[in-house]
Amino acid sequence: MRTKKEAKTAKILFWCISPLLFFAFMRLFYLIFRYVFGTLVIQLIGVEHKSLIILIATLTSTGFTVAVIVYLYRQYKTHILGEK
């Protein structure tokens, strides 16, 4: 069982590191989805629409990144902090 001071320090540590995690996952998912959607758009339409590919890849990667951060926080809260 952690003391309140340790739990508070652990929460502060998570929220200090989470922006770095956000940008890392955002870049990773953006690269993956830009490749996937770029290939899909070229195959389906036959022409490369860069603005459409960038828009779809950005929106999808943002959604996936938020979902991963929420999942990581839930796991962190359960397993590290011991809260339910």
CSV table of N, CA and C in Angstrom, one decimal:
chain,number,residue,atom,x,y,z
A,1,MET,N,0.8,-1.2,0.0
A,1,MET,CA,0.0,0.0,0.0
A,1,MET,C,0.9,1.2,0.0
A,2,ARG,N,0.6,2.1,-0.8
A,2,ARG,CA,1.3,3.4,-0.9
A,2,ARG,C,0.8,4.4,0.0
A,3,THR,N,1.7,5.3,0.5
A,3,THR,CA,1.2,6.4,1.3
A,3,THR,C,0.6,7.5,0.4
A,4,LYS,N,-0.1,8.4,0.9
A,4,LYS,CA,-0.7,9.5,0.1
A,4,LYS,C,0.3,10.3,-0.6
A,5,LYS,N,1.4,10.5,0.0
A,5,LYS,CA,2.5,11.3,-0.6
A,5,LYS,C,3.1,10.6,-1.8
A,6,GLU,N,3.3,9.3,-1.7
A,6,GLU,CA,3.8,8.5,-2.8
A,6,GLU,C,2.8,8.4,-3.9
A,7,ALA,N,1.5,8.3,-3.6
A,7,ALA,CA,0.5,8.2,-4.6
A,7,ALA,C,0.4,9.6,-5.4
A,8,LYS,N,0.5,10.7,-4.6
A,8,LYS,CA,0.5,12.0,-5.2
A,8,LYS,C,1.7,12.2,-6.2
A,9,THR,N,2.9,11.8,-5.7
A,9,THR,CA,4.1,11.9,-6.5
A,9,THR,C,4.0,11.0,-7.8
A,10,ALA,N,3.4,9.8,-7.7
A,10,ALA,CA,3.2,9.0,-8.8
A,10,ALA,C,2.2,9.6,-9.8
A,11,LYS,N,1.2,10.2,-9.3
A,11,LYS,CA,0.2,10.8,-10.3
A,11,LYS,C,0.9,12.0,-11.0
A,12,ILE,N,1.6,12.8,-10.2
A,12,ILE,CA,2.3,13.9,-10.9
A,12,ILE,C,3.3,13.4,-11.9
A,13,LEU,N,4.0,12.4,-11.6
A,13,LEU,CA,5.0,11.8,-12.6
A,13,LEU,C,4.3,11.3,-13.8
A,14,PHE,N,3.1,10.7,-13.7
A,14,PHE,CA,2.4,10.2,-14.9
A,14,PHE,C,2.0,11.4,-15.7
A,15,TRP,N,1.4,12.4,-15.1
A,15,TRP,CA,0.9,13.6,-15.9
A,15,TRP,C,2.1,14.4,-16.4
A,16,CYS,N,3.3,14.3,-15.9
A,16,CYS,CA,4.4,15.0,-16.5
A,16,CYS,C,4.9,14.2,-17.7
A,17,ILE,N,4.8,12.9,-17.7
A,17,ILE,CA,5.3,12.0,-18.8
A,17,ILE,C,4.2,11.9,-19.9
A,18,SER,N,3.0,12.0,-19.5
A,18,SER,CA,1.9,11.8,-20.5
A,18,SER,C,2.0,12.6,-21.8
A,19,PRO,N,2.4,13.9,-21.7
A,19,PRO,CA,2.5,14.7,-23.0
A,19,PRO,C,3.6,14.1,-23.9
A,20,LEU,N,4.6,13.6,-23.3
A,20,LEU,CA,5.7,12.9,-24.2
A,20,LEU,C,5.1,11.7,-24.8
A,21,LEU,N,4.4,10.9,-24.0
A,21,LEU,CA,3.7,9.7,-24.5
A,21,LEU,C,2.7,10.1,-25.6
A,22,PHE,N,2.0,11.1,-25.4
A,22,PHE,CA,1.0,11.6,-26.4
A,22,PHE,C,1.6,11.9,-27.7
A,23,PHE,N,2.7,12.6,-27.7
A,23,PHE,CA,3.4,13.0,-29.0
A,23,PHE,C,4.0,11.8,-29.6
A,24,ALA,N,4.6,10.9,-28.8
A,24,ALA,CA,5.2,9.7,-29.4
A,24,ALA,C,4.2,8.8,-30.1
A,25,PHE,N,3.1,8.6,-29.4
A,25,PHE,CA,2.0,7.7,-30.0
A,25,PHE,C,1.4,8.4,-31.2
A,26,MET,N,1.2,9.8,-31.1
A,26,MET,CA,0.6,10.5,-32.2
A,26,MET,C,1.5,10.4,-33.4
A,27,ARG,N,2.8,10.5,-33.3
A,27,ARG,CA,3.7,10.4,-34.4
A,27,ARG,C,3.6,9.0,-35.0
A,28,LEU,N,3.7,8.0,-34.1
A,28,LEU,CA,3.6,6.6,-34.6
A,28,LEU,C,2.4,6.3,-35.3
A,29,PHE,N,1.2,6.6,-34.7
A,29,PHE,CA,-0.1,6.3,-35.4
A,29,PHE,C,-0.2,7.1,-36.7
A,30,TYR,N,0.3,8.4,-36.7
A,30,TYR,CA,0.2,9.2,-37.9
A,30,TYR,C,0.9,8.6,-39.0
A,31,LEU,N,2.1,8.1,-38.8
A,31,LEU,CA,2.9,7.5,-39.8
A,31,LEU,C,2.3,6.2,-40.3
A,32,ILE,N,1.7,5.4,-39.4
A,32,ILE,CA,1.0,4.2,-39.8
A,32,ILE,C,-0.2,4.5,-40.7
A,33,PHE,N,-1.0,5.4,-40.2
A,33,PHE,CA,-2.3,5.6,-40.9
A,33,PHE,C,-2.1,6.4,-42.1
A,34,ARG,N,-1.1,7.3,-42.2
A,34,ARG,CA,-0.8,8.0,-43.4
A,34,ARG,C,-0.4,7.0,-44.5
A,35,TYR,N,0.4,6.0,-44.1
A,35,TYR,CA,0.8,5.0,-45.1
A,35,TYR,C,-0.5,4.2,-45.6
A,36,VAL,N,-1.3,3.7,-44.6
A,36,VAL,CA,-2.4,2.9,-44.9
A,36,VAL,C,-3.4,3.7,-45.7
A,37,PHE,N,-3.8,4.9,-45.3
A,37,PHE,CA,-4.8,5.7,-46.0
A,37,PHE,C,-4.3,6.2,-47.3
A,38,GLY,N,-3.0,6.5,-47.4
A,38,GLY,CA,-2.4,6.9,-48.6
A,38,GLY,C,-2.5,5.9,-49.7
A,39,THR,N,-2.2,4.6,-49.3
A,39,THR,CA,-2.3,3.5,-50.2
A,39,THR,C,-3.7,3.3,-50.6
A,40,LEU,N,-4.6,3.3,-49.6
A,40,LEU,CA,-6.1,3.1,-49.9
A,40,LEU,C,-6.6,4.1,-50.9
A,41,VAL,N,-6.3,5.4,-50.6
A,41,VAL,CA,-6.9,6.5,-51.5
A,41,VAL,C,-6.3,6.3,-52.9
A,42,ILE,N,-5.1,6.0,-53.0
A,42,ILE,CA,-4.5,5.9,-54.3
A,42,ILE,C,-5.1,4.7,-55.1
A,43,GLN,N,-5.3,3.6,-54.3
A,43,GLN,CA,-5.9,2.4,-54.9
A,43,GLN,C,-7.4,2.6,-55.3
A,44,LEU,N,-8.2,3.3,-54.5
A,44,LEU,CA,-9.6,3.5,-54.7
A,44,LEU,C,-9.9,4.6,-55.7
A,45,ILE,N,-9.2,5.7,-55.6
A,45,ILE,CA,-9.5,6.9,-56.4
A,45,ILE,C,-8.6,6.9,-57.7
A,46,GLY,N,-7.3,6.5,-57.5
A,46,GLY,CA,-6.4,6.5,-58.6
A,46,GLY,C,-5.5,7.8,-58.6
A,47,VAL,N,-5.9,8.7,-57.7
A,47,VAL,CA,-5.1,10.0,-57.6
A,47,VAL,C,-4.8,10.2,-56.2
A,48,GLU,N,-3.6,10.8,-55.9
A,48,GLU,CA,-3.2,11.1,-54.6
A,48,GLU,C,-3.7,12.4,-54.1
A,49,HIS,N,-4.6,12.4,-53.1
A,49,HIS,CA,-5.1,13.7,-52.6
A,49,HIS,C,-4.4,13.9,-51.2
A,50,LYS,N,-3.3,14.7,-51.2
A,50,LYS,CA,-2.5,14.8,-50.0
A,50,LYS,C,-3.3,15.4,-48.8
A,51,SER,N,-4.2,16.4,-49.1
A,51,SER,CA,-4.9,17.0,-48.0
A,51,SER,C,-5.9,16.1,-47.4
A,52,LEU,N,-6.6,15.3,-48.2
A,52,LEU,CA,-7.5,14.3,-47.7
A,52,LEU,C,-6.8,13.2,-46.9
A,53,ILE,N,-5.7,12.7,-47.3
A,53,ILE,CA,-4.9,11.7,-46.6
A,53,ILE,C,-4.4,12.3,-45.3
A,54,ILE,N,-3.9,13.5,-45.3
A,54,ILE,CA,-3.4,14.1,-44.0
A,54,ILE,C,-4.5,14.3,-43.0
A,55,LEU,N,-5.7,14.7,-43.5
A,55,LEU,CA,-6.8,15.0,-42.6
A,55,LEU,C,-7.3,13.7,-42.0
A,56,ILE,N,-7.5,12.7,-42.8
A,56,ILE,CA,-8.0,11.4,-42.3
A,56,ILE,C,-7.0,10.7,-41.3
A,57,ALA,N,-5.7,10.8,-41.7
A,57,ALA,CA,-4.6,10.2,-40.9
A,57,ALA,C,-4.5,11.0,-39.5
A,58,THR,N,-4.6,12.3,-39.6
A,58,THR,CA,-4.6,13.1,-38.3
A,58,THR,C,-5.7,12.8,-37.4
A,59,LEU,N,-6.9,12.7,-37.9
A,59,LEU,CA,-8.1,12.5,-37.1
A,59,LEU,C,-8.1,11.0,-36.5
A,60,THR,N,-7.7,10.1,-37.3
A,60,THR,CA,-7.6,8.7,-36.8
A,60,THR,C,-6.5,8.5,-35.8
A,61,SER,N,-5.4,9.1,-36.1
A,61,SER,CA,-4.2,8.9,-35.1
A,61,SER,C,-4.5,9.7,-33.8
A,62,THR,N,-5.2,10.8,-33.8
A,62,THR,CA,-5.6,11.5,-32.6
A,62,THR,C,-6.6,10.6,-31.8
A,63,GLY,N,-7.5,10.0,-32.4
A,63,GLY,CA,-8.5,9.1,-31.7
A,63,GLY,C,-7.8,7.9,-31.1
A,64,PHE,N,-6.9,7.3,-31.9
A,64,PHE,CA,-6.2,6.2,-31.3
A,64,PHE,C,-5.2,6.6,-30.2
A,65,THR,N,-4.6,7.7,-30.3
A,65,THR,CA,-3.7,8.2,-29.3
A,65,THR,C,-4.5,8.5,-28.0
A,66,VAL,N,-5.6,9.1,-28.1
A,66,VAL,CA,-6.4,9.4,-26.9
A,66,VAL,C,-6.9,8.1,-26.2
A,67,ALA,N,-7.3,7.1,-27.0
A,67,ALA,CA,-7.7,5.8,-26.5
A,67,ALA,C,-6.6,5.1,-25.8
A,68,VAL,N,-5.4,5.2,-26.3
A,68,VAL,CA,-4.2,4.6,-25.7
A,68,VAL,C,-3.8,5.2,-24.4
A,69,ILE,N,-3.9,6.6,-24.4
A,69,ILE,CA,-3.5,7.3,-23.1
A,69,ILE,C,-4.6,7.0,-22.0
A,70,VAL,N,-5.8,6.9,-22.4
A,70,VAL,CA,-6.9,6.6,-21.4
A,70,VAL,C,-6.7,5.2,-20.9
A,71,TYR,N,-6.4,4.2,-21.8
A,71,TYR,CA,-6.1,2.8,-21.4
A,71,TYR,C,-4.9,2.8,-20.5
A,72,LEU,N,-3.8,3.5,-20.8
A,72,LEU,CA,-2.6,3.5,-20.0
A,72,LEU,C,-2.9,4.0,-18.6
A,73,TYR,N,-3.7,5.1,-18.6
A,73,TYR,CA,-4.0,5.7,-17.3
A,73,TYR,C,-4.8,4.7,-16.4
A,74,ARG,N,-5.8,4.1,-17.0
A,74,ARG,CA,-6.6,3.1,-16.3
A,74,ARG,C,-5.7,2.0,-15.7
A,75,GLN,N,-4.8,1.5,-16.5
A,75,GLN,CA,-3.9,0.4,-16.1
A,75,GLN,C,-2.9,0.9,-15.0
A,76,TYR,N,-2.5,2.1,-15.2
A,76,TYR,CA,-1.6,2.8,-14.2
A,76,TYR,C,-2.3,3.0,-12.9
A,77,LYS,N,-3.5,3.4,-12.9
A,77,LYS,CA,-4.3,3.7,-11.7
A,77,LYS,C,-4.6,2.4,-11.0
A,78,THR,N,-4.9,1.3,-11.7
A,78,THR,CA,-5.2,0.0,-11.1
A,78,THR,C,-3.9,-0.7,-10.6
A,79,HIS,N,-2.9,-0.8,-11.4
A,79,HIS,CA,-1.7,-1.6,-11.0
A,79,HIS,C,-0.7,-0.8,-10.2
A,80,ILE,N,-0.4,0.4,-10.5
A,80,ILE,CA,0.6,1.2,-9.8
A,80,ILE,C,0.1,1.9,-8.6
A,81,LEU,N,-1.0,2.6,-8.7
A,81,LEU,CA,-1.6,3.3,-7.6
A,81,LEU,C,-2.5,2.4,-6.7
A,82,GLY,N,-3.0,1.3,-7.2
A,82,GLY,CA,-3.8,0.4,-6.4
A,82,GLY,C,-5.2,0.9,-6.2
A,83,GLU,N,-5.7,1.9,-7.0
A,83,GLU,CA,-7.0,2.4,-6.9
A,83,GLU,C,-7.9,1.6,-7.9
A,84,LYS,N,-9.2,1.7,-7.6
A,84,LYS,CA,-10.1,1.0,-8.5
A,84,LYS,C,-11.0,1.9,-9.3
